[in-house]
Tab-separated table of C-alpha atoms in Angstrom:
chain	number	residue	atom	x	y	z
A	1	UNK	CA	-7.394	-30.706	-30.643
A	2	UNK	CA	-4.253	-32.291	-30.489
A	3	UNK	CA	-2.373	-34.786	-27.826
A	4	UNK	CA	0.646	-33.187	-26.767
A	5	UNK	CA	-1.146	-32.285	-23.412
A	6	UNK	CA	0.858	-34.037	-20.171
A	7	UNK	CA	-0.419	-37.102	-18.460
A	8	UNK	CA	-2.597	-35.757	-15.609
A	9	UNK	CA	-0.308	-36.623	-12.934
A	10	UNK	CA	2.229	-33.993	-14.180
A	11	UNK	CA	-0.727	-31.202	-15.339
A	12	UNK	CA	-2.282	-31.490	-11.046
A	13	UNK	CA	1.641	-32.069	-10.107
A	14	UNK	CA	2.507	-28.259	-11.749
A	15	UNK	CA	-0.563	-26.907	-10.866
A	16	UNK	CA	-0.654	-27.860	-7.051
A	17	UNK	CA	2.894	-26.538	-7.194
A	18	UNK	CA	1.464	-22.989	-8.851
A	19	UNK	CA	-1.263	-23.020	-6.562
A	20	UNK	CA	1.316	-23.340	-3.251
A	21	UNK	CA	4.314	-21.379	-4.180
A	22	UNK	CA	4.673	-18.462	-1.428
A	23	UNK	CA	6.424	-15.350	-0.694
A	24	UNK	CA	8.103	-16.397	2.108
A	25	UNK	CA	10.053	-14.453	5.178
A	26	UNK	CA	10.994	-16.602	7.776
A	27	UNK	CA	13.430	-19.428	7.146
A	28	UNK	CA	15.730	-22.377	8.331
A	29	UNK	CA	19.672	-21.675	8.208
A	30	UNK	CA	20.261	-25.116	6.692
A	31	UNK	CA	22.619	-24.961	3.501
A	32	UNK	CA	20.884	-25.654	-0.005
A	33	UNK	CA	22.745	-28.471	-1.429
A	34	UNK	CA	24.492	-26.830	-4.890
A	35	UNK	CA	22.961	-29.745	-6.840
A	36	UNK	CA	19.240	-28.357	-5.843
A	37	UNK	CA	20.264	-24.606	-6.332
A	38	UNK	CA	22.060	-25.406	-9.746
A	39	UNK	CA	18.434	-27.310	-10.865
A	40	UNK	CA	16.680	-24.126	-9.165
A	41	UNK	CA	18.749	-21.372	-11.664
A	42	UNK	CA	18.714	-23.970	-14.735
A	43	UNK	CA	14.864	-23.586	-14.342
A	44	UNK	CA	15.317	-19.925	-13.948
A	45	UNK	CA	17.859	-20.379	-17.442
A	46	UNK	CA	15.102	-22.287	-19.428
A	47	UNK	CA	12.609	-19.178	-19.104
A	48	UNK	CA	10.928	-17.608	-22.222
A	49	UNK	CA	12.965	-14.667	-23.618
A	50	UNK	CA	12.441	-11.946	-26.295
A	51	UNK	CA	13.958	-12.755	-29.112
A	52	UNK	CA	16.233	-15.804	-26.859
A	53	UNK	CA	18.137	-12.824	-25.844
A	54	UNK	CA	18.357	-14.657	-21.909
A	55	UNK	CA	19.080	-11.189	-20.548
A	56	UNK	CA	19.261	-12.387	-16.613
A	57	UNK	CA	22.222	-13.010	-14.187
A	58	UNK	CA	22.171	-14.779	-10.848
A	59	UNK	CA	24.011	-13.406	-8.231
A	60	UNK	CA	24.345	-15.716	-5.290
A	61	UNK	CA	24.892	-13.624	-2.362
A	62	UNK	CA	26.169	-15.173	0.986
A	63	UNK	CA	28.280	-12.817	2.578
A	64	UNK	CA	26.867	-12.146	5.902
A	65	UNK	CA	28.494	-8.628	6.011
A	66	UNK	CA	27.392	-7.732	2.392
A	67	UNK	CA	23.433	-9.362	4.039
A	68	UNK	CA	23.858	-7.188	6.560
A	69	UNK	CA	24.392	-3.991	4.252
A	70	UNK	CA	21.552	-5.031	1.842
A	71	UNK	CA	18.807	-5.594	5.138
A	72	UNK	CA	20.085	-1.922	6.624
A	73	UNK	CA	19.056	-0.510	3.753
A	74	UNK	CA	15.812	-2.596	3.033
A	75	UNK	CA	15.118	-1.807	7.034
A	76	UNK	CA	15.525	2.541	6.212
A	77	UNK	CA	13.085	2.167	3.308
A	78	UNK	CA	10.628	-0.204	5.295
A	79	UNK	CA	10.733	2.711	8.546
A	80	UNK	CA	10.163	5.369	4.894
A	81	UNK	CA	7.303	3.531	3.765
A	82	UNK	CA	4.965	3.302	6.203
A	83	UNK	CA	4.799	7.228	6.436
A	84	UNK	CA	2.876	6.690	3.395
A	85	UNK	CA	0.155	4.693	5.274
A	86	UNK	CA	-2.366	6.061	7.857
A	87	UNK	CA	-2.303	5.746	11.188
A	88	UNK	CA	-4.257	1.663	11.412
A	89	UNK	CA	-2.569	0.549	8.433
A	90	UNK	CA	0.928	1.938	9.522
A	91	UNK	CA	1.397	-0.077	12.184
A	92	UNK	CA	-0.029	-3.111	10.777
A	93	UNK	CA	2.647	-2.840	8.277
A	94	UNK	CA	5.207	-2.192	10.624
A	95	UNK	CA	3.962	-5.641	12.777
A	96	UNK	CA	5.040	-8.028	9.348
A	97	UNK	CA	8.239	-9.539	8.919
A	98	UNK	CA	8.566	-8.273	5.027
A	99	UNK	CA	12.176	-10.322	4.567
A	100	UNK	CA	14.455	-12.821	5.905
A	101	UNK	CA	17.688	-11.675	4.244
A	102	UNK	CA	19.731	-12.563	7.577
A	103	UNK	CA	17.916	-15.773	8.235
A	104	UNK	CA	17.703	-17.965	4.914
A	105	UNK	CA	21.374	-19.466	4.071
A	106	UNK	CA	21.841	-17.274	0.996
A	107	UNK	CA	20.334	-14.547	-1.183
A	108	UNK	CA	19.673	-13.960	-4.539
A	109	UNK	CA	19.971	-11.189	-7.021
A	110	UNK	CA	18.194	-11.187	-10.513
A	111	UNK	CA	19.349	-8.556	-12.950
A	112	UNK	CA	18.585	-7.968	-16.663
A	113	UNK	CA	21.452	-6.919	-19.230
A	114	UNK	CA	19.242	-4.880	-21.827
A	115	UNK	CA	22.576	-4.708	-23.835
A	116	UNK	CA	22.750	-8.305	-24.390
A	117	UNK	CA	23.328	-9.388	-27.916
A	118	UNK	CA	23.688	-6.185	-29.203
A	119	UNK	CA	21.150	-2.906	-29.551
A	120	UNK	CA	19.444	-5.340	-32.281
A	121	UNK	CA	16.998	-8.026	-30.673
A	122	UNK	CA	13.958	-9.964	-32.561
A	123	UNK	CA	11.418	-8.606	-30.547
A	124	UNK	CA	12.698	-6.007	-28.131
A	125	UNK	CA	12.674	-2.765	-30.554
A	126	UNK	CA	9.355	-1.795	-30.594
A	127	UNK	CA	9.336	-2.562	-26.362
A	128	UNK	CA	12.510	-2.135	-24.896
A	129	UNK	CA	10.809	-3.210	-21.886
A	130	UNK	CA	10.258	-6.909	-22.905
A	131	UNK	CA	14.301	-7.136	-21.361
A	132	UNK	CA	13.030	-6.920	-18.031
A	133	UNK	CA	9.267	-8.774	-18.815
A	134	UNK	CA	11.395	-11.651	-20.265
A	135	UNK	CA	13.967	-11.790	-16.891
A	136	UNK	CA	10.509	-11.610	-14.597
A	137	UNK	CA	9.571	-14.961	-16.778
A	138	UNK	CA	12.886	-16.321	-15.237
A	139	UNK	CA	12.092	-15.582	-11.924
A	140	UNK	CA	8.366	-17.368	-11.668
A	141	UNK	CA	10.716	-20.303	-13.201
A	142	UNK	CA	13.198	-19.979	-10.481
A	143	UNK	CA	10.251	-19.356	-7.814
A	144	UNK	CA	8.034	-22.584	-8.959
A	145	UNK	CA	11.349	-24.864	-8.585
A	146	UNK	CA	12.362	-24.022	-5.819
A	147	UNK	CA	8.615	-24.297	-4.616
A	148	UNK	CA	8.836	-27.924	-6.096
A	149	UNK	CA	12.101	-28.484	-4.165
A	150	UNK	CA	10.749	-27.572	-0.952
A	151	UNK	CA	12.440	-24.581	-1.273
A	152	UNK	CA	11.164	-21.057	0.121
A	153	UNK	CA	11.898	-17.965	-1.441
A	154	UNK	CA	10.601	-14.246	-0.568
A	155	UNK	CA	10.790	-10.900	-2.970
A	156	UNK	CA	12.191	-8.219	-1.092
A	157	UNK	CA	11.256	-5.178	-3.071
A	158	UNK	CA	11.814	-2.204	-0.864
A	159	UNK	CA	15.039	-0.853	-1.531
A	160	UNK	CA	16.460	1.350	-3.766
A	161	UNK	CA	17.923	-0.060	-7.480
A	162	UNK	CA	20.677	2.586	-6.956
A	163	UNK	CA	22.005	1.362	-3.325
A	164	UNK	CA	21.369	-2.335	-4.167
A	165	UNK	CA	24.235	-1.513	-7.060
A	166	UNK	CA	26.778	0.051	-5.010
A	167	UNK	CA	26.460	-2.463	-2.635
A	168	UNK	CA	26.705	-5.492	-5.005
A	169	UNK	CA	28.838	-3.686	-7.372
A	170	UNK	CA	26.632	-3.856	-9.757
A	171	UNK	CA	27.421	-2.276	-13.385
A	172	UNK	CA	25.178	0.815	-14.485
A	173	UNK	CA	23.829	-0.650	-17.450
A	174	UNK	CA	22.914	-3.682	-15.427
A	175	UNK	CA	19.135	-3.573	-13.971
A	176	UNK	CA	18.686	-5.646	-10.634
A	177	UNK	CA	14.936	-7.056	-10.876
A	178	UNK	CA	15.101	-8.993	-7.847
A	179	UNK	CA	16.091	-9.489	-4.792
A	180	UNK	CA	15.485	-12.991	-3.785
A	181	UNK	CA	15.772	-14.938	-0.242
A	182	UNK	CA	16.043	-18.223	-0.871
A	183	UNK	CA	15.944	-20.960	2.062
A	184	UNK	CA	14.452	-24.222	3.626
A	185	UNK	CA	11.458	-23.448	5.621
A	186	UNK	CA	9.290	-24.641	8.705
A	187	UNK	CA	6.087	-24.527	6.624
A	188	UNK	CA	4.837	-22.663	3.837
A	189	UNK	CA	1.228	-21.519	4.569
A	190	UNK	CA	-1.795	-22.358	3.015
A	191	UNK	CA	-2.995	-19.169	1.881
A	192	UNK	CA	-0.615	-16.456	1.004
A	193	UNK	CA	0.531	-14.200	3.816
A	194	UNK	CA	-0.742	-10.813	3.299
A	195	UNK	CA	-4.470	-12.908	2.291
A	196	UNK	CA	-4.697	-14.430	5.030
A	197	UNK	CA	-4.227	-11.253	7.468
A	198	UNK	CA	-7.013	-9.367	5.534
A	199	UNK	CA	-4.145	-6.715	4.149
A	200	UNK	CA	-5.229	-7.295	0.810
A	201	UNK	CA	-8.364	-9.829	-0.716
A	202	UNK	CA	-8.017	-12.401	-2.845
A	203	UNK	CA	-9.716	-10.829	-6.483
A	204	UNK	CA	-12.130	-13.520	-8.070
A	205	UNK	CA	-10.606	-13.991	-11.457
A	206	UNK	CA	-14.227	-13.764	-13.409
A	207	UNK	CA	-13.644	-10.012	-12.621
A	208	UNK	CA	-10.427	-9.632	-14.252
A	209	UNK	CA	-11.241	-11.358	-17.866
A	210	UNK	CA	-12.186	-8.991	-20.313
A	211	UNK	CA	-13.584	-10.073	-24.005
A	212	UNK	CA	-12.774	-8.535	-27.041
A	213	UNK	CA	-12.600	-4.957	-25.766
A	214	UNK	CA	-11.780	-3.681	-22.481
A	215	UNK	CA	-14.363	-3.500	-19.924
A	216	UNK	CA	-16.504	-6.226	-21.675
A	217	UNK	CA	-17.536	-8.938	-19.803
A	218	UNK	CA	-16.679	-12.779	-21.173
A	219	UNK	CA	-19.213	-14.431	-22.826
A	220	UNK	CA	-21.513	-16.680	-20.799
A	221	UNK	CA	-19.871	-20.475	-21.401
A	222	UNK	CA	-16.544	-18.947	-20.424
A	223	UNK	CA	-17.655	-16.919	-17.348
A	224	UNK	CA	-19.211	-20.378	-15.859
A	225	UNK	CA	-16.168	-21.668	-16.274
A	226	UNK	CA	-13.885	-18.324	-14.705
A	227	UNK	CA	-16.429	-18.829	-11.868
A	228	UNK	CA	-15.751	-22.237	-11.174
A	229	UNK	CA	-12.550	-23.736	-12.276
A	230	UNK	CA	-10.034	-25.090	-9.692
A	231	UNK	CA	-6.479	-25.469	-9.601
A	232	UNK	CA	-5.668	-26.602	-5.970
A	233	UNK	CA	-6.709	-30.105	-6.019
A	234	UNK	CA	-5.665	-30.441	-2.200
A	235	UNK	CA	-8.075	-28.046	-1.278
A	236	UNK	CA	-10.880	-28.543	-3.609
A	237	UNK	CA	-12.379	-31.019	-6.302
A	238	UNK	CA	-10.556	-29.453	-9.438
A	239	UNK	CA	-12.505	-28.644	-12.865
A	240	UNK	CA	-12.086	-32.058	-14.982
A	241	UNK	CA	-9.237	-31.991	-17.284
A	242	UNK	CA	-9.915	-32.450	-20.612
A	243	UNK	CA	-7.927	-35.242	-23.284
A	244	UNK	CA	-7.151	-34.129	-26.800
A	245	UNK	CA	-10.340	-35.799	-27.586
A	246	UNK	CA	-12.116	-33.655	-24.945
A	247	UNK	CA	-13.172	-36.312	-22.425
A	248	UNK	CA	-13.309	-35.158	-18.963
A	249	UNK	CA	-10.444	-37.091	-17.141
């Protein structure tokens, strides 16, 4: 063991704000102030990369007419997509609000430059992918600051990579990831949205760790503890955390 671990009050302080960070659709017009957005993308900048190739780029969109293009399109593929659904679950996607790309002050787009640095990156050859894994990274980054700013952001994901470029002008060789709204909010909820409607369950995460091969169940010591660790201290007594020297805390 070593000590390099945080003092508790910053391990609960970025867990609670894991734990609460939401995909949010509903937000306040207020401006951010460009001190908290600049510490929002510089926690976005300090993300993990393949091979510190930092293959993202933030575009800060707040052109209400250029909004407005973005949310007809978004508002065609959301009418497309529930064809896919049955009858029940159709319409109880077509009651959610899925973005706020009108309401919150400004939006953001996330792209990854797979070019970056050259066709040669430590890392990236065997999985070209790892680009795009690495500019995801950035966007949990941007996502948990904001959260810890009091700052709401929601992942609108239904639109097409091709439109989103013509509209934003966006080079061919450039891959938009994201497409962020990014506002002050009311409230953020205590349970995520589509949890708490009953679209989809929460899965207990004892059923999702796998040991050694897949399909094989964790051994016993670890299982107890899959079963019942805590993160959200506001909601329940968390698991103790544990010194270097391994005393509960």
């Amino acid at each position: 063991m070593t000590d390099h671990a945080f003092p508790e009050a910053w391990r609960r302080g970025l867990y609670e704000t894991i734990t609460r960070r939401r995909d949010m659709r509903a937000f306040l017009p207020d401006p951010i102030p460009n001190e908290i957005l600049a510490r929002i993308l510089l926690a976005a900048h300090q993300a993990g990369s393949v091979g510190l190739s930092q293959p993202w780029n933030f575009l800060v969109v707040e052109n209400r007419e250029v909004r407005a293009q973005v949310r007809a399109h978004v508002e065609a593929e959301r009418l497309r997509a529930a064809e896919t659904f049955d009858q029940e679950r159709r319409e109880k996607y077509l009651s959610f609000k899925l973005e706020g790309i009108l309401d919150a002050p400004l939006n953001l787009c996330v792209t990854c430059d797979q070019e970056r640095f050259g066709p040669t990156v430590i890392g990236r050859n065997t999985i070209p992918e790892t680009a795009v894994y690495s500019t995801c990274c950035a966007i949990q980054n941007l996502w948990l600051a904001a959260r810890a700013e009091g700052v709401g952001v929601g992942w609108v994901s239904i639109m097409e990579p091709a439109v989103l470029r013509t509209i934003l002008g966006i080079p061919e060789r450039i891959v938009p990831v994201a497409y962020l709204c990014v506002g002050f909010v009311e409230s953020f909820p205590e349970r995520p949205i589509f949890e708490s409607n009953g679209w989809l369950p929460r899965l207990p995460l004892h059923e999702l760790v796998f040991h050694d091969r897949w399909d094989a169940r964790p051994r016993p010591d670890l299982l107890r503890a899959l079963e019942s660790s805590r993160i959200d201290g506001a909601q329940a007594t968390p698991a103790p955390i544990h010194s270097a020297e391994g005393r509960a805390q």
